[in-house]
GROMACS .gro file of C-alpha atoms in nm:
model
  208
    1VAL     CA    1  10.349   3.584  -1.357
    2THR     CA    2  10.251   3.774  -1.703
    3ALA     CA    3   9.912   3.795  -1.939
    4TYR     CA    4   9.878   3.928  -2.259
    5THR     CA    5   9.606   4.016  -2.494
    6GLU     CA    6   9.580   4.223  -2.824
    7VAL     CA    7   9.266   4.475  -2.949
    8THR     CA    8   9.222   4.640  -3.266
    9GLU     CA    9   9.291   5.041  -3.246
   10GLU     CA   10   8.929   5.074  -3.380
   11LEU     CA   11   8.833   4.914  -3.055
   12GLU     CA   12   9.036   5.141  -2.846
   13LYS     CA   13   8.854   5.435  -3.039
   14LEU     CA   14   8.459   5.340  -2.988
   15PRO     CA   15   8.331   5.604  -2.780
   16ALA     CA   16   8.026   5.459  -2.616
   17ILE     CA   17   8.222   5.202  -2.350
   18ASP     CA   18   8.569   5.248  -2.223
   19TYR     CA   19   8.693   4.927  -2.364
   20GLN     CA   20   9.045   5.019  -2.279
   21ARG     CA   21   8.921   5.006  -1.883
   22GLU     CA   22   8.780   4.708  -1.939
   23VAL     CA   23   9.067   4.574  -2.131
   24LEU     CA   24   9.317   4.654  -1.839
   25LYS     CA   25   9.033   4.509  -1.560
   26ASN     CA   26   9.007   4.176  -1.778
   27ILE     CA   27   9.383   4.146  -1.835
   28LYS     CA   28   9.460   4.187  -1.405
   29THR     CA   29   9.190   3.937  -1.397
   30SER     CA   30   9.364   3.674  -1.571
   31ILE     CA   31   9.694   3.740  -1.370
   32ARG     CA   32   9.515   3.665  -1.038
   33LYS     CA   33   9.348   3.363  -1.232
   34LYS     CA   34   9.686   3.237  -1.286
   35ILE     CA   35   9.823   3.291  -0.929
   36SER     CA   36   9.528   3.089  -0.818
   37GLU     CA   37   9.653   2.813  -1.031
   38GLN     CA   38  10.013   2.825  -0.886
   39ILE     CA   39   9.855   2.833  -0.555
   40LEU     CA   40   9.695   2.493  -0.626
   41LYS     CA   41   9.901   2.322  -0.919
   42GLY     CA   42  10.215   2.534  -0.883
   43ALA     CA   43  10.519   2.212  -0.931
   44GLY     CA   44  10.773   2.393  -0.693
   45THR     CA   45  11.054   2.426  -0.969
   46ALA     CA   46  11.223   2.737  -1.107
   47ASN     CA   47  10.972   3.002  -1.175
   48THR     CA   48  10.671   2.824  -1.041
   49PHE     CA   49  10.499   2.864  -0.698
   50THR     CA   50  10.524   2.532  -0.498
   51GLY     CA   51  10.126   2.462  -0.465
   52ILE     CA   52   9.918   2.266  -0.215
   53PHE     CA   53   9.885   1.958  -0.459
   54SER     CA   54  10.260   1.968  -0.514
   55ASP     CA   55  10.463   1.674  -0.400
   56LYS     CA   56  10.752   1.948  -0.361
   57ALA     CA   57  10.539   2.099  -0.063
   58THR     CA   58  10.767   1.993   0.225
   59ALA     CA   59  10.543   2.134   0.513
   60LEU     CA   60  10.295   1.868   0.369
   61LYS     CA   61  10.516   1.554   0.370
   62ASP     CA   62  10.398   1.398   0.671
   63SER     CA   63   9.990   1.468   0.554
   64ASN     CA   64   9.817   1.170   0.415
   65ALA     CA   65   9.545   1.256   0.166
   66LEU     CA   66   9.211   1.179   0.213
   67GLU     CA   67   9.093   0.945  -0.037
   68ILE     CA   68   8.737   0.993  -0.147
   69LYS     CA   69   8.522   0.806  -0.429
   70GLU     CA   70   8.207   1.025  -0.422
   71ILE     CA   71   8.036   1.299  -0.251
   72THR     CA   72   7.791   1.140   0.014
   73GLU     CA   73   7.629   1.318   0.325
   74THR     CA   74   7.942   1.182   0.548
   75THR     CA   75   8.192   1.342   0.311
   76LEU     CA   76   8.213   1.677   0.463
   77ASP     CA   77   8.230   1.544   0.840
   78ASP     CA   78   8.480   1.296   0.699
   79ILE     CA   79   8.725   1.574   0.579
   80ILE     CA   80   8.658   1.811   0.866
   81PHE     CA   81   8.766   1.516   1.109
   82ALA     CA   82   9.044   1.378   0.853
   83TYR     CA   83   9.227   1.765   0.920
   84GLY     CA   84   9.424   1.840   1.242
   85GLY     CA   85   9.589   1.607   1.529
   86ASP     CA   86   9.440   1.350   1.708
   87GLU     CA   87   9.361   1.570   1.992
   88GLU     CA   88   9.126   1.844   1.827
   89VAL     CA   89   8.870   1.958   1.583
   90GLU     CA   90   9.038   2.259   1.421
   91GLY     CA   91   8.795   2.547   1.298
   92GLY     CA   92   8.861   2.835   1.110
   93ALA     CA   93   8.964   2.630   0.775
   94THR     CA   94   8.859   2.664   0.446
   95LEU     CA   95   8.710   2.431   0.179
   96ILE     CA   96   8.890   2.472  -0.174
   97LEU     CA   97   8.664   2.249  -0.449
   98ASN     CA   98   8.543   2.260  -0.825
   99LYS     CA   99   8.203   2.428  -0.887
  100SER     CA  100   8.072   2.049  -0.962
  101ASP     CA  101   8.182   1.911  -0.642
  102LEU     CA  102   8.001   2.246  -0.456
  103LYS     CA  103   7.671   2.122  -0.662
  104ALA     CA  104   7.747   1.787  -0.542
  105PHE     CA  105   7.722   1.866  -0.191
  106ALA     CA  106   7.429   2.130  -0.253
  107ASN     CA  107   7.196   1.842  -0.420
  108LEU     CA  108   7.290   1.557  -0.143
  109ARG     CA  109   6.945   1.472  -0.003
  110THR     CA  110   6.813   1.274   0.290
  111LYS     CA  111   6.566   0.974   0.247
  112GLU     CA  112   6.278   1.267   0.352
  113GLY     CA  113   6.375   1.447   0.076
  114ARG     CA  114   6.516   1.731   0.285
  115LYS     CA  115   6.877   1.890   0.189
  116VAL     CA  116   7.155   1.703   0.373
  117HIS     CA  117   7.366   2.068   0.380
  118ASP     CA  118   7.286   2.436   0.399
  119VAL     CA  119   7.462   2.587   0.117
  120ASN     CA  120   7.464   2.929   0.138
  121TYR     CA  121   7.603   3.120  -0.182
  122LEU     CA  122   7.614   3.484  -0.045
  123ALA     CA  123   7.839   3.374   0.289
  124ASN     CA  124   8.022   3.140   0.049
  125THR     CA  125   7.980   2.834   0.357
  126ILE     CA  126   7.863   2.488   0.376
  127ASP     CA  127   7.669   2.428   0.691
  128GLY     CA  128   7.916   2.749   0.830
  129ILE     CA  129   8.238   2.590   0.683
  130PRO     CA  130   8.361   2.883   0.420
  131TYR     CA  131   8.462   2.731   0.066
  132ILE     CA  132   8.611   2.885  -0.244
  133ILE     CA  133   8.517   2.781  -0.597
  134ASN     CA  134   8.879   2.675  -0.827
  135SER     CA  135   8.863   2.599  -1.138
  136ASN     CA  136   9.197   2.450  -1.131
  137CYS     CA  137   9.039   2.171  -0.889
  138LYS     CA  138   8.953   1.848  -1.074
  139ALA     CA  139   8.602   1.786  -0.987
  140LEU     CA  140   8.561   1.466  -0.775
  141THR     CA  141   8.226   1.413  -0.941
  142ASP     CA  142   8.368   1.399  -1.293
  143THR     CA  143   8.398   1.096  -1.456
  144ALA     CA  144   8.702   1.215  -1.671
  145THR     CA  145   8.884   1.261  -1.298
  146THR     CA  146   9.105   0.957  -1.289
  147ALA     CA  147   9.198   0.797  -0.930
  148GLY     CA  148   9.493   0.934  -0.759
  149GLU     CA  149   9.437   1.318  -0.842
  150TYR     CA  150   9.394   1.574  -0.641
  151CYS     CA  151   9.033   1.720  -0.646
  152MET     CA  152   9.005   1.952  -0.323
  153ALA     CA  153   9.191   2.107  -0.067
  154TYR     CA  154   9.088   2.185   0.337
  155GLY     CA  155   9.313   2.381   0.563
  156ALA     CA  156   9.327   2.739   0.750
  157LEU     CA  157   9.456   2.991   0.448
  158GLU     CA  158   9.702   3.155   0.594
  159ASN     CA  159   9.925   2.839   0.590
  160TYR     CA  160  10.024   2.928   0.254
  161GLU     CA  161  10.218   3.231   0.234
  162LEU     CA  162  10.150   3.448  -0.096
  163ALA     CA  163  10.466   3.673  -0.135
  164ILE     CA  164  10.420   3.977  -0.355
  165PHE     CA  165  10.724   4.135  -0.493
  166SER     CA  166  10.608   4.393  -0.719
  167PRO     CA  167  10.296   4.575  -0.768
  168ILE     CA  168  10.074   4.441  -1.104
  169GLU     CA  169  10.256   4.672  -1.386
  170VAL     CA  170  10.054   4.690  -1.730
  171ALA     CA  171  10.234   4.797  -2.031
  172LYS     CA  172  10.092   4.898  -2.312
  173SER     CA  173  10.274   4.888  -2.706
  174THR     CA  174  10.154   4.990  -3.066
  175ASP     CA  175  10.456   4.898  -3.185
  176TYR     CA  176  10.435   4.495  -3.237
  177LYS     CA  177  10.197   4.499  -3.492
  178PHE     CA  178  10.146   4.879  -3.597
  179LYS     CA  179  10.098   4.760  -3.961
  180ASP     CA  180   9.760   4.578  -3.839
  181GLY     CA  181   9.622   4.834  -3.633
  182ILE     CA  182   9.664   4.607  -3.304
  183VAL     CA  183   9.751   4.735  -2.981
  184CYS     CA  184   9.881   4.516  -2.747
  185TYR     CA  185   9.904   4.493  -2.359
  186LYS     CA  186  10.086   4.260  -2.125
  187SER     CA  187  10.058   4.257  -1.721
  188SER     CA  188  10.294   4.132  -1.499
  189VAL     CA  189  10.378   4.098  -1.123
  190PHE     CA  190  10.696   3.926  -0.942
  191THR     CA  191  10.583   3.696  -0.678
  192GLY     CA  192  10.581   3.337  -0.530
  193GLY     CA  193  10.374   3.095  -0.266
  194ASN     CA  194  10.474   2.833  -0.068
  195VAL     CA  195  10.277   2.626   0.207
  196VAL     CA  196  10.416   2.713   0.551
  197GLY     CA  197  10.188   2.547   0.782
  198TYR     CA  198  10.286   2.192   0.881
  199ASN     CA  199  10.039   1.969   0.745
  200GLY     CA  200   9.814   2.335   0.693
  201PHE     CA  201   9.635   2.150   0.456
  202LEU     CA  202   9.405   1.812   0.391
  203ARG     CA  203   9.472   1.711   0.050
  204ILE     CA  204   9.166   1.504  -0.114
  205LYS     CA  205   9.224   1.242  -0.383
  206LYS     CA  206   8.983   1.054  -0.554
  207GLN     CA  207   8.962   0.709  -0.485
  208ALA     CA  208   8.974   0.408  -0.736
   0.00000   0.00000   0.00000
């Protein structure tokens, strides 16, 4: 997984702010974003992760996706009870979703105008259920999201194994665009990932 950026040499020499440190910080953030995308949407082909939403996630081949048309007052319960076996309701799971869908959960109201869910933005929980916002999830509430597309995932995070084979390395070059006064940075890490828990995640699709 790699990330690349360019800055001018004048920017590096500005005295007021440590721009170089900010560039390094941002490029590492970019690496993490790419990894989070792969965890969800990796195709499972050469040089990619096997993502939770991939058909090549063999640990999930016997798991049926939950199809939801819209977010209602029963949606969270539908997700929780659809996860796990027939004999128990499994705890310790996390909901992965788009920020727009989190807003939809937060906006739900009863007939009396009270909030349906207690969304705690500091603890990142919905009624005590942990959540993670990931922009790589299609928003169920977005009209541009078509039927059959995966929108959320619910499961224990330890059911996904992320293997790190090297630390994040950042290389700096002033040679490539020396004439233009451009400083180049490239960050890379050797890593991989796959779903390792049998039926470890419930995948939620948009219903037609």
